[in-house]
Coordinates of C-alpha atoms and ligand atoms in Angstrom, one line a residue:
X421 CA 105.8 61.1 128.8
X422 CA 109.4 60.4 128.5
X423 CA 111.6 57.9 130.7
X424 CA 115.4 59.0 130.5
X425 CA 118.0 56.1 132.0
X426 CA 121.0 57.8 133.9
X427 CA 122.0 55.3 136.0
X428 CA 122.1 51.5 137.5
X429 CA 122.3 50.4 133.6
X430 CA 123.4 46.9 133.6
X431 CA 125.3 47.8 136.6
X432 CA 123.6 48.3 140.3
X433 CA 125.0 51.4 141.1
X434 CA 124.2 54.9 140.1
X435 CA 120.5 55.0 140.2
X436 CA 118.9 58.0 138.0
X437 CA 115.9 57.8 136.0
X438 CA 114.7 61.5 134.6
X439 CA 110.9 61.0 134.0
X440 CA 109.6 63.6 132.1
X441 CA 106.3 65.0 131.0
X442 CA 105.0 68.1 128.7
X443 CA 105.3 70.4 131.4
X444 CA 107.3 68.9 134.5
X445 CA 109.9 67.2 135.2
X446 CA 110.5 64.3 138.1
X447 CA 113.9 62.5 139.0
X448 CA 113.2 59.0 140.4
X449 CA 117.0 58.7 142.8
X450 CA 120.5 60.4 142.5
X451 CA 122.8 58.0 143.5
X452 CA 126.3 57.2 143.4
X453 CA 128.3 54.9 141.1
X454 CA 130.7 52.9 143.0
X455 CA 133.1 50.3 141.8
X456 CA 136.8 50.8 140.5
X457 CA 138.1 53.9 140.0
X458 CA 136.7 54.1 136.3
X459 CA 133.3 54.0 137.1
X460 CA 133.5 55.7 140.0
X461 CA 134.8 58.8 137.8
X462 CA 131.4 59.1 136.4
X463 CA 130.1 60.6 139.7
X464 CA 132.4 64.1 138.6
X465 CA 130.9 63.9 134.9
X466 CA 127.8 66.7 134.8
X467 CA 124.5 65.6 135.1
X468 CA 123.0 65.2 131.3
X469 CA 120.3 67.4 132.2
X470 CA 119.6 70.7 133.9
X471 CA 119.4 70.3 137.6
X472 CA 117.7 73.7 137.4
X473 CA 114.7 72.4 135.1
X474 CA 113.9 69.7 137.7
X475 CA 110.6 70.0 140.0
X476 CA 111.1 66.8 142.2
X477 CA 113.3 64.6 143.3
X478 CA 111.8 61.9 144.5
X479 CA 113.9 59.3 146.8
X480 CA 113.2 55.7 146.8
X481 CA 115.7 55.2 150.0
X482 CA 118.9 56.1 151.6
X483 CA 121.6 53.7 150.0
X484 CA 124.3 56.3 148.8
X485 CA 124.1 54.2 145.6
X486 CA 120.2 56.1 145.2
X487 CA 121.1 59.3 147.3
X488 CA 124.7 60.0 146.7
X489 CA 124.8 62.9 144.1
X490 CA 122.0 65.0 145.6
X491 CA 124.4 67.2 147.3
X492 CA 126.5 67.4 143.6
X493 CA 122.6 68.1 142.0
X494 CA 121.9 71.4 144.1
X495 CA 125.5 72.6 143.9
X496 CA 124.8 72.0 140.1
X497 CA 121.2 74.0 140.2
X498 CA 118.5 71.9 141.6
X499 CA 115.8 74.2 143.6
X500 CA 112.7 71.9 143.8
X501 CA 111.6 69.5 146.4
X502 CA 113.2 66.3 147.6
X503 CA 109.8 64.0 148.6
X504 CA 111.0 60.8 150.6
X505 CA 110.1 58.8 153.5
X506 CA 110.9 60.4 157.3
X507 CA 113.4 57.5 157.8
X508 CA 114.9 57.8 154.6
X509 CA 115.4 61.6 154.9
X510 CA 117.0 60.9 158.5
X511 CA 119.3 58.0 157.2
X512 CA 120.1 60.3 154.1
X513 CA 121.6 62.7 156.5
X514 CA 124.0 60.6 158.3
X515 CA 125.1 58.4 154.6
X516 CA 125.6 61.9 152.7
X517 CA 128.0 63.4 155.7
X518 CA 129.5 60.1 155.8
X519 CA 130.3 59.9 151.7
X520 CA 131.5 63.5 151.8
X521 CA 133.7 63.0 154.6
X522 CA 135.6 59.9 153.3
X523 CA 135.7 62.0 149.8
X524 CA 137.1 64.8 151.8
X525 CA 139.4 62.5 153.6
X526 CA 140.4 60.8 150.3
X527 CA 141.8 64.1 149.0
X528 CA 143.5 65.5 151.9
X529 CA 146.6 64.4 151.4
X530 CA 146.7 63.9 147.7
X531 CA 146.4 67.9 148.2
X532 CA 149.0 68.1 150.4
X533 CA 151.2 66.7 148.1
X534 CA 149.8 68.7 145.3
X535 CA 149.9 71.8 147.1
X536 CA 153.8 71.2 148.1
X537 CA 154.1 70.8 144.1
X538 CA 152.6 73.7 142.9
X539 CA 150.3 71.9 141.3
X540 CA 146.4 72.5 141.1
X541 CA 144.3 71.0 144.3
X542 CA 141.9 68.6 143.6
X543 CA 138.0 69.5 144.9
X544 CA 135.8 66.5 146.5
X545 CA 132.4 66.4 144.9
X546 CA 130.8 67.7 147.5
X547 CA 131.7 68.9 151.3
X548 CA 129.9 67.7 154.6
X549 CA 128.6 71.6 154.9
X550 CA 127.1 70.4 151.3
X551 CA 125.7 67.0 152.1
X552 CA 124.3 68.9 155.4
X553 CA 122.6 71.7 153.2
X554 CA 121.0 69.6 150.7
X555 CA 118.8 67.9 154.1
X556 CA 116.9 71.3 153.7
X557 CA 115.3 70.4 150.4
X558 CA 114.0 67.3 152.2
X559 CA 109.9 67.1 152.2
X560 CA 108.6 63.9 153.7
X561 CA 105.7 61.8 153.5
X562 CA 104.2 58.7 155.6
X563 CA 103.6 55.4 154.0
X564 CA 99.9 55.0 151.7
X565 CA 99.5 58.3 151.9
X566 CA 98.4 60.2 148.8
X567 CA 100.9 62.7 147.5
X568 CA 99.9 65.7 145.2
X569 CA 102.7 67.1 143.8
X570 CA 100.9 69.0 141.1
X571 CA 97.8 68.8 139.0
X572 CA 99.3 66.3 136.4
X573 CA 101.2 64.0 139.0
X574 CA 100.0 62.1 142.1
X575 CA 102.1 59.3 144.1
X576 CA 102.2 56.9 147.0
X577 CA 105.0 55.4 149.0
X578 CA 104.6 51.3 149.7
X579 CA 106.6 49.9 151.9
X580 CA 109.6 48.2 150.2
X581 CA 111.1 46.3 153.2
X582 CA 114.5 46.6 151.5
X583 CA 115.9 49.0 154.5
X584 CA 114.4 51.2 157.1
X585 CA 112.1 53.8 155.2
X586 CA 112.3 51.9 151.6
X587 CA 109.7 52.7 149.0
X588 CA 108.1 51.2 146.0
X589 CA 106.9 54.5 143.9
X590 CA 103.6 54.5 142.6
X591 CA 102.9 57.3 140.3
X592 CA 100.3 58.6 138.6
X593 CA 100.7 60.8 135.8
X594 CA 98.5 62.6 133.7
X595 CA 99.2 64.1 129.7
X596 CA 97.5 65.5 127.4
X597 CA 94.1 64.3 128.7
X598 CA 96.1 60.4 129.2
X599 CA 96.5 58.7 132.6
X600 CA 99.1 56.6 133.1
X601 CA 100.2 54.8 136.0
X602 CA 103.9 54.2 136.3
X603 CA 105.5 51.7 139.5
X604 CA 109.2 52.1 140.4
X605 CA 110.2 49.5 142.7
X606 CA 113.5 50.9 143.9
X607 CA 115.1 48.1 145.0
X608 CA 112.7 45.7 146.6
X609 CA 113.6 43.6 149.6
X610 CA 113.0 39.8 150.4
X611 CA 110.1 38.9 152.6
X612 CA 110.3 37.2 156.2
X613 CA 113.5 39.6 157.0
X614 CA 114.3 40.7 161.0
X615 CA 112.8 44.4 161.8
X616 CA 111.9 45.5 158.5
X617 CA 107.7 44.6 157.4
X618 CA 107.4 42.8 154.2
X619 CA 107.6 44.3 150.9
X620 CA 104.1 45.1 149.7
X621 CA 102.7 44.1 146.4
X622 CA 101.2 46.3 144.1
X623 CA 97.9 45.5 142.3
X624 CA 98.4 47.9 139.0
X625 CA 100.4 49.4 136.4
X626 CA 101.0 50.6 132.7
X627 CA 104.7 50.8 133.3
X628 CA 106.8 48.8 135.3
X629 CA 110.7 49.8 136.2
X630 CA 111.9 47.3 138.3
X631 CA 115.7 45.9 140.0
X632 CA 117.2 43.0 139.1
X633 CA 119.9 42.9 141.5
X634 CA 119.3 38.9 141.8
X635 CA 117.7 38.1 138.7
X636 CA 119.4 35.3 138.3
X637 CA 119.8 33.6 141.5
X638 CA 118.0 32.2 144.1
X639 CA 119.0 32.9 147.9
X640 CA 120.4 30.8 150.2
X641 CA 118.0 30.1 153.3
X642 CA 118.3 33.2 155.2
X643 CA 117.2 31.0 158.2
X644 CA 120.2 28.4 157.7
X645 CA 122.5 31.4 156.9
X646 CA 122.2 32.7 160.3
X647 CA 123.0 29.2 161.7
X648 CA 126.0 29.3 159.4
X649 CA 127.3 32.5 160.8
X650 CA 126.5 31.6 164.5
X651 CA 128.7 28.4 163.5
X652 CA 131.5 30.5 161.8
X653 CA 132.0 32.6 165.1
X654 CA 132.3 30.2 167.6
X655 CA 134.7 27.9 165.1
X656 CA 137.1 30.9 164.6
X657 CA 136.6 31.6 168.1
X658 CA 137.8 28.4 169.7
X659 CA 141.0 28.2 167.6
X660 CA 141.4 31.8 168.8
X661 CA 140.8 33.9 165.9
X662 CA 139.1 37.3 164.5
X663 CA 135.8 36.8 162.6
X664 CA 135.8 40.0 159.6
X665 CA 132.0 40.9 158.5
X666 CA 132.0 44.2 156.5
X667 CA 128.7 44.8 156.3
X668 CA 126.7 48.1 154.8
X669 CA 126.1 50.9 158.0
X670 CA 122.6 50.9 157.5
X671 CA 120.2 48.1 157.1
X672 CA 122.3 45.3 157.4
X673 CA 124.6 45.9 160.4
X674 CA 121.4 46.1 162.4
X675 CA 119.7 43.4 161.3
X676 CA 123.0 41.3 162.2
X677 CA 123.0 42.9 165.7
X678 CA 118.9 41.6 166.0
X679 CA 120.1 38.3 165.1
X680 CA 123.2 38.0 167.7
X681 CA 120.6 39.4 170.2
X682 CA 118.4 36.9 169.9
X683 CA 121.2 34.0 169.7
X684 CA 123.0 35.7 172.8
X685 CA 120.2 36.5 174.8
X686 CA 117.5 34.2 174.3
X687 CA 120.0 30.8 173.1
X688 CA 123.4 30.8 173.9
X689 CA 123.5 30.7 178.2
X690 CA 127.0 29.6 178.1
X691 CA 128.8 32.0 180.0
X692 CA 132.1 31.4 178.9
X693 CA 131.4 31.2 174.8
X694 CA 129.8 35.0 174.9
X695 CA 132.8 35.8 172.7
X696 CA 133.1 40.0 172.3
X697 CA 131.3 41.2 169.0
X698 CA 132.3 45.1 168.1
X699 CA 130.4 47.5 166.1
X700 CA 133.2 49.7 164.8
X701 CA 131.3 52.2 162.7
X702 CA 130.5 55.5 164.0
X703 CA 127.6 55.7 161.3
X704 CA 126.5 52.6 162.1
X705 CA 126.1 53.8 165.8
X706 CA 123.9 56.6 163.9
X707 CA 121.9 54.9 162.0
X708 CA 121.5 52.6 164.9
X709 CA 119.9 55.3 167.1
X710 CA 117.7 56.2 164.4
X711 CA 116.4 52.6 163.5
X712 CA 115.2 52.8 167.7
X713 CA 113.3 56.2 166.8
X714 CA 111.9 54.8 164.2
X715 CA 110.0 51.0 166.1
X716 CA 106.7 52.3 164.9
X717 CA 108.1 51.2 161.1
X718 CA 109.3 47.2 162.6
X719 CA 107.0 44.5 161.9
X720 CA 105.3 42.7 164.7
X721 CA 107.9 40.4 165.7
X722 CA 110.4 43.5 166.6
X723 CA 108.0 45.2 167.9
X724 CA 107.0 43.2 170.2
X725 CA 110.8 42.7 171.4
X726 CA 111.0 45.9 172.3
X727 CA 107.4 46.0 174.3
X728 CA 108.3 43.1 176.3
X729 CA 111.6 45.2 177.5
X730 CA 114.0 43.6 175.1
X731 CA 116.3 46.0 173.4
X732 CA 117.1 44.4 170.4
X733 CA 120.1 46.7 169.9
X734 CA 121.8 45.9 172.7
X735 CA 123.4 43.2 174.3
X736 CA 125.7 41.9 177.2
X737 CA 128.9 41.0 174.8
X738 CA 128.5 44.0 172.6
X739 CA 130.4 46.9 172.1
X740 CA 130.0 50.1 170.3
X741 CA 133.5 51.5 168.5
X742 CA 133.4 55.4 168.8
X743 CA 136.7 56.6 168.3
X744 CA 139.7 55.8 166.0
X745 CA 142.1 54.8 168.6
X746 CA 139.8 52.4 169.8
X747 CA 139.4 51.1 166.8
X748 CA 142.6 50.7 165.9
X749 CA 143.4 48.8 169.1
X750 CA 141.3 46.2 168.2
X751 CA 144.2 45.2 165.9
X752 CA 147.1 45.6 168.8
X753 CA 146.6 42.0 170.3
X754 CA 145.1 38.7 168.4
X755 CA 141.8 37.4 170.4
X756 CA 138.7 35.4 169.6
X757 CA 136.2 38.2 168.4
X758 CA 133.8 39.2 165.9
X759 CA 134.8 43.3 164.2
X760 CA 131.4 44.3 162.1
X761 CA 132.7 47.3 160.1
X762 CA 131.9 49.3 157.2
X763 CA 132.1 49.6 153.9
X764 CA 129.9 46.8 153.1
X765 CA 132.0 46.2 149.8
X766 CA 135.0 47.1 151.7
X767 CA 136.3 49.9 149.0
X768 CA 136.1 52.4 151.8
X769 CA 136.3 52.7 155.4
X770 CA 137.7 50.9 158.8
X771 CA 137.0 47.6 157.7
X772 CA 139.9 48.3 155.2
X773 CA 142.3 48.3 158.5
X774 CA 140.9 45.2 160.0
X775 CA 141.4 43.6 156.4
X776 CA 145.0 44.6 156.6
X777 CA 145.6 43.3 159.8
X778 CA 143.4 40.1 159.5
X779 CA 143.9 38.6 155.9
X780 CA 147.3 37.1 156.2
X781 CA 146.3 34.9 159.3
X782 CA 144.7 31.5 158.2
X783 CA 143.0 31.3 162.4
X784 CA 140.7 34.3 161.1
X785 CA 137.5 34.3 159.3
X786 CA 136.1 36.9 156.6
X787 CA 132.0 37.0 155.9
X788 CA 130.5 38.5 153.6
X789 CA 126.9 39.2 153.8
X790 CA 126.2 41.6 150.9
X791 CA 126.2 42.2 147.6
X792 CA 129.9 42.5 146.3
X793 CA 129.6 44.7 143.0
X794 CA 132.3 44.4 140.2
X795 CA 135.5 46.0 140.6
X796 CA 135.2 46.5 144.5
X797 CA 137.8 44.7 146.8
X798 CA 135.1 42.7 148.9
X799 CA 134.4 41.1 144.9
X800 CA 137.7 41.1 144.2
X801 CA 138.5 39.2 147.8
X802 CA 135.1 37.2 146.8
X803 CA 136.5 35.7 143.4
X804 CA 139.8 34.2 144.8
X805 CA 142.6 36.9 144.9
X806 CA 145.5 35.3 146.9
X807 CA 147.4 39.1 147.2
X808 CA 146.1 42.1 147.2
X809 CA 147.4 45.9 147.3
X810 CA 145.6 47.6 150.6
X811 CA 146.3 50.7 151.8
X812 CA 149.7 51.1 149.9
X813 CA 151.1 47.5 150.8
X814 CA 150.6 43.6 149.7
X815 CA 148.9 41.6 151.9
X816 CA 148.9 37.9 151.8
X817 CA 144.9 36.3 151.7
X818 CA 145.2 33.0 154.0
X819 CA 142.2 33.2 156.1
X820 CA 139.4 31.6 155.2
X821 CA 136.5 33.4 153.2
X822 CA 132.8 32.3 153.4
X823 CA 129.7 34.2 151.4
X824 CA 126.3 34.1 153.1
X825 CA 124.2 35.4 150.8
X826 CA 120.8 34.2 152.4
X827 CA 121.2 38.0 154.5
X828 CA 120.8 39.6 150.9
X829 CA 118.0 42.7 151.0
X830 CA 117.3 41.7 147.7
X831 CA 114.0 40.4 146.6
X832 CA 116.1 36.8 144.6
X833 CA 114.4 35.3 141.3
X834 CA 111.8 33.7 143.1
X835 CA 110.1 36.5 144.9
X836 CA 110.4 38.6 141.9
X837 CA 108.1 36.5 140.1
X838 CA 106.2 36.3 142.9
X839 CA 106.3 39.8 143.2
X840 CA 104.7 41.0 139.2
X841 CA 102.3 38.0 140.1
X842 CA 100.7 40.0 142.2
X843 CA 100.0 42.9 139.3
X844 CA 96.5 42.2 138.6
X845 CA 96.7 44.7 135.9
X846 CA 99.9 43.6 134.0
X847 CA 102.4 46.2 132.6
X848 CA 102.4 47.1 129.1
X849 CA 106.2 47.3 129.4
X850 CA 108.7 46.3 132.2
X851 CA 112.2 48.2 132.2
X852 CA 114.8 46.2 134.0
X853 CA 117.5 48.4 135.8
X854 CA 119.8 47.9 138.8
X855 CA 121.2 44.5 137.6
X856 CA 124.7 43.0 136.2
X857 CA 123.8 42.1 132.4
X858 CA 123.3 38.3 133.4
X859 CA 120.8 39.1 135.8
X860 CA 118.7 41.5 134.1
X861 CA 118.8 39.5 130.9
X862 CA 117.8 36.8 132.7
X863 CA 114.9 38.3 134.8
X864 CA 113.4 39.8 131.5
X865 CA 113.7 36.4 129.7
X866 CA 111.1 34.5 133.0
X867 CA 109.0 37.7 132.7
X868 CA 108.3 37.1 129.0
X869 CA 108.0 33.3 129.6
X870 CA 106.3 33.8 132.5
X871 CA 103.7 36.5 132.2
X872 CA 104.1 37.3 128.3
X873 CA 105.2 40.8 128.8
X874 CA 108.3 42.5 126.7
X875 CA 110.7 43.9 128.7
X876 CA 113.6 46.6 127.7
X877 CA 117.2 46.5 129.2
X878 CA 118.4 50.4 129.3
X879 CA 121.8 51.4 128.3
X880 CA 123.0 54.5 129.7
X881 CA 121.6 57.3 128.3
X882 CA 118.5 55.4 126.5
X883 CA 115.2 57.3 126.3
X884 CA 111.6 55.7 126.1
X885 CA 108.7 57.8 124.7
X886 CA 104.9 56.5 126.0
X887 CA 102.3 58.2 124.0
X888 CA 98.8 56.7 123.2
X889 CA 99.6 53.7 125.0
X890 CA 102.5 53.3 122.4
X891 CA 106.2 53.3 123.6
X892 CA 109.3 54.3 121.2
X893 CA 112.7 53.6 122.5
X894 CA 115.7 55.8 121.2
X895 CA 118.6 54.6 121.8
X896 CA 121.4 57.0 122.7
X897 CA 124.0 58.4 120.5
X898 CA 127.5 56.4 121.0
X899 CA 129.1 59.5 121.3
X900 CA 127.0 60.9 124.4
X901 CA 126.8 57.5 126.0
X902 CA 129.0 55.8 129.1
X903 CA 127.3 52.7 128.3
X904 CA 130.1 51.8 126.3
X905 CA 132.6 52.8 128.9
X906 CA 130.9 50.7 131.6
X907 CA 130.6 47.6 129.1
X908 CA 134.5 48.6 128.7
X909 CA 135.1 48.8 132.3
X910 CA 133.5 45.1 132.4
X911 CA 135.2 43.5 130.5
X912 CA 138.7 45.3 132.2
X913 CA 137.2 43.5 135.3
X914 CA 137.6 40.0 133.3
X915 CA 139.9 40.4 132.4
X916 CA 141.9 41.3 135.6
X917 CA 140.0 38.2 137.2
X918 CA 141.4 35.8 134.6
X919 CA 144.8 37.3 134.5
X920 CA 145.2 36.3 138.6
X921 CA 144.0 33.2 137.9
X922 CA 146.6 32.2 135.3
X923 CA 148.5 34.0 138.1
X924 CA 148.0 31.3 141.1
X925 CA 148.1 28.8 138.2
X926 CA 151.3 29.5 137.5
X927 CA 152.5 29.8 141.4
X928 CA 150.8 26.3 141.7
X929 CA 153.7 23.6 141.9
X930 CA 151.5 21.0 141.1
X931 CA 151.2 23.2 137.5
X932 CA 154.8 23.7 136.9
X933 CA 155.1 20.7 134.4
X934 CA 152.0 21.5 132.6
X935 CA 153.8 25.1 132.1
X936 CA 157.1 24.1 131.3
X937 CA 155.5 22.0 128.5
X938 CA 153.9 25.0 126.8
X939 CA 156.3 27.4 127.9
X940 CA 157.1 28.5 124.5
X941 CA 153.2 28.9 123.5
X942 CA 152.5 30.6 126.3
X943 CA 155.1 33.2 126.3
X944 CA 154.4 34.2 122.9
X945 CA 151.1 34.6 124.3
X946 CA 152.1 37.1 126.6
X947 CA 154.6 38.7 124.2
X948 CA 150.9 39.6 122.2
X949 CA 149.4 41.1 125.4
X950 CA 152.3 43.3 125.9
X951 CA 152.0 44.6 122.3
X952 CA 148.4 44.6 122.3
X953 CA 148.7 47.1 125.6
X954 CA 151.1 48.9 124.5
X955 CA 148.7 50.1 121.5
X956 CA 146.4 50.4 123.7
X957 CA 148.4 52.7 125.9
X958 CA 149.3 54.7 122.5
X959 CA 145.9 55.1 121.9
X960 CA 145.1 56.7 125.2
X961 CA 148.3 59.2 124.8
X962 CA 149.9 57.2 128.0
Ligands
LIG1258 ZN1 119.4 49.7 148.4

């Protein structure tokens, strides 16, 4: 048996692991790298393997960052079966038209331009005809129920409680007269959330692949978090001002609207302070609807919400945004109110508008409530930047920015410990994807202190070979690897961030003798930046 790492490699985007035996072979996710524009160019590179030669795909859950490339997979060959969850094929639906429509949309008028130039018209990487085809390869299975896909290879789903329909994988795999059983965790959600159940533990495994999103933090109270956010509203609200959340379509947006519910409905009786809270999202609206088809999945507390007559989806002061007029004249007048809005990392989307609109003004509020990956404008926003570029013009950042990140869907440090504790039968090896360097080498550090069991960090392209119980890791060529890219990309990241800050330093009257001091020093300094990036322009035949 073979495990080949595609994606989510010291980074959490990208997911693609190709798990291969003698005779078939299995993708575990196909998802999209997101991030800057460098990374994000690895989504048009072609898969390292034949789509053609792959029997399954199987689908841990909807985030585009798992499912995004499907569509780009069958275009490229793929004719086996895509096993999931019923929720996660319904949610893939709606995230896959969504990403091919903003690529679409991204393009248009690049390709206008182009087309006015003579010059050659850029293709998205896949249509929404595509992303609506590839639902057709779709087969889908309950929860605990025992899958056969073939003679060699049997598998369960467990509930993940990461977002509606989420799966641990628990595969069994025979070779050559050898069992082995192989758990992929997918990415595994924190317990005592709203709606979703808890994630479920898992008693045994030979192999363990598991995220490390968190793996080096601990979460905020997610209890306290919600006060926080509650508190954030009605203080932006009394000084008249627009609270921001951009918040991921599914998973996330609804789990804020069943905690507004509750405070609107069951705490807050004061009239006058139901300040408006808008859902402007059109996928969200979808994925909405299909979170309500799907109660039988909720744990007991929703459930029994929505038996008692509550819809926990709706409320008196909220308001679904449809259209794009609408939602643009949310922006035509300044009044207390709350604009939940996609992208959750704001690199794409409405909530790009609202940001424009609503940065400069130090009465408004922005809250994140998400994971913010490197290179993304809600990290950039996150880390300090005091102007940005947005939508082709510079915008001031004077309103005030808070980070909750108690709402993460991420099982934290804690609970992942807790978590493999539960593995009666330990792993003979744990393989750490889906995590920023820091975390992953710190979650495989407490699982060696913690448990005694080596772990392995995956560069792009790395391969692992299990036979006899033994595993051999090859480590891929440097020529045929983006590992090096994405380290490179990383660093560009830094290096940006440390660059603005020497920027609002220098901006910073308080600073301006300091400078002055080492004026000389410094602009030598920069005089050696210049030259170094003029090489490296040279170099890349700018
Ligand atoms: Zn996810």
């Amino acid at each position: 048996m073979e495990l080949k790492f595609y994606g989510a490699t010291k980074i959490v985007t990208g997911s693609n692991i190709l798990l291969s035996t003698k005779k078939y072979n299995l993708l575990l996710d196909c998802g999209l790298f997101q991030g800057d524009k460098e990374l994000e160019s690895l989504n048009y590179a072609p898969f390292p393997y034949n789509p053609s030669e792959i029997d399954f795909l199987i689908l841990t859950h909807a985030h585009i960052d798992h499912s995004g490339r499907i569509p780009k997979l069958i275009k490229e060959g793929f004719k086996g079966k895509i096993i999931s969850t019923k929720p996660t094929m319904q949610l893939s639906e709606i995230m896959l038209k969504d990403c091919a429509h903003i690529q679409e949309s991204d393009i248009k008028w690049e390709n206008i331009r182009r087309q006015r130039a003579g010059e050659e018209l850029l293709v998205p990487l896949y249509t929404i005809e595509e992303a609506q085809n590839s639902i057709a390869y779709f087969e889908t299975f309950n929860y605990d129920e025992e899958i056969e896909l073939n003679d060699d290879i049997k598998l369960i789903f467990r509930d993940a409680g990461h977002i509606l329909g989420s799966a641990i994988l628990e595969l069994w795999i025979k070779e050559d007269g050898k069992n082995y059983k192989v758990v992929y965790t997918g990415d595994l959600g924190m317990p005592g959330r709203p709606i979703l159940k808890d994630p479920e533990y898992i008693n045994e495994a030979d192999y363990l692949i598991i995220e490390s999103t968190y793996g080096n933090r601990v979460h905020e109270n997610y209890r306290e978090d919600i006060d926080k956010l509650i508190d954030i509203i009605e203080n932006t609200a009394y000084r008249g001002g627009t609270v921001l959340i951009p918040s991921f379509a599914v998973g996330r947006t609804q789990e804020l609207i069943y905690e507004l519910n509750r405070y609107y409905e069951y705490v807050n009786k004061e009239e006058y302070k139901k300040i408006p809270i808008y859902i402007d999202s059109p996928m969200a609206i979808e994925a909405t609807k299909i979170f309500q088809e799907n109660a039988v999945f909720f744990d007991e507390e929703a459930k029994n919400l929505i038996l008692s007559g509550d819809n926990p989806f709706e409320f008196e002061n909220l308001r679904y945004i449809q259209s794009q007029e609408e939602s643009m004249n949310l922006n035509k007048a300044q009044f207390p109110k709350v604009i939940i809005s996609a992208s959750g990392m704001a690199n794409a989307g409405r909530i790009r508008h609202h940001l424009k609109h609503n940065l400069w003004n130090p009465l408004n509020s922005l809250v994140f409530v998400g994971y913010q990956a490197a290179g993304t404008l809600g990290r950039i926003l996150l880390d300090g930047s005091k102007k940005i570029k947005l939508l082709g013009e510079e915008i001031a950042v004077e309103l005030e920015i808070y980070n909750l990140q108690g709402f993460s869907a991420h099982a934290d440090i804690i609970f992942l410990r807790e978590w493999i504790s539960h593995l009666i039968r330990k792993p003979k090896k744990v393989f750490i994807v889906h995590g920023e360097a820091e975390a992953a080498n710190n979650l495989s550090k407490e699982i060696f202190h913690y448990f005694g069991i080596e772990c392995l960090i995956p560069d792009y392209g790395d391969s692992v070979i299990i036979e006899n119980g033994f595993t051999t890791q090859t480590i891929s060529p440097v020529e045929n690897k983006l590992s090096l890219l994405i380290d490179l990309i990383n660093e560009l990241n830094y290096l940006e961030q440390e660059i603005s800050k020497i920027e609002m330093m220098l901006a910073d009257k308080k600073n301006k003798k300091a400078t002055l001091k080492n004026y000389d020093i410094i602009k030598n300094k920069v005089l050696e930046i210049k030259n170094a990036l003029l090489e490296i322009n040279l170099i890349l035949g700018k």
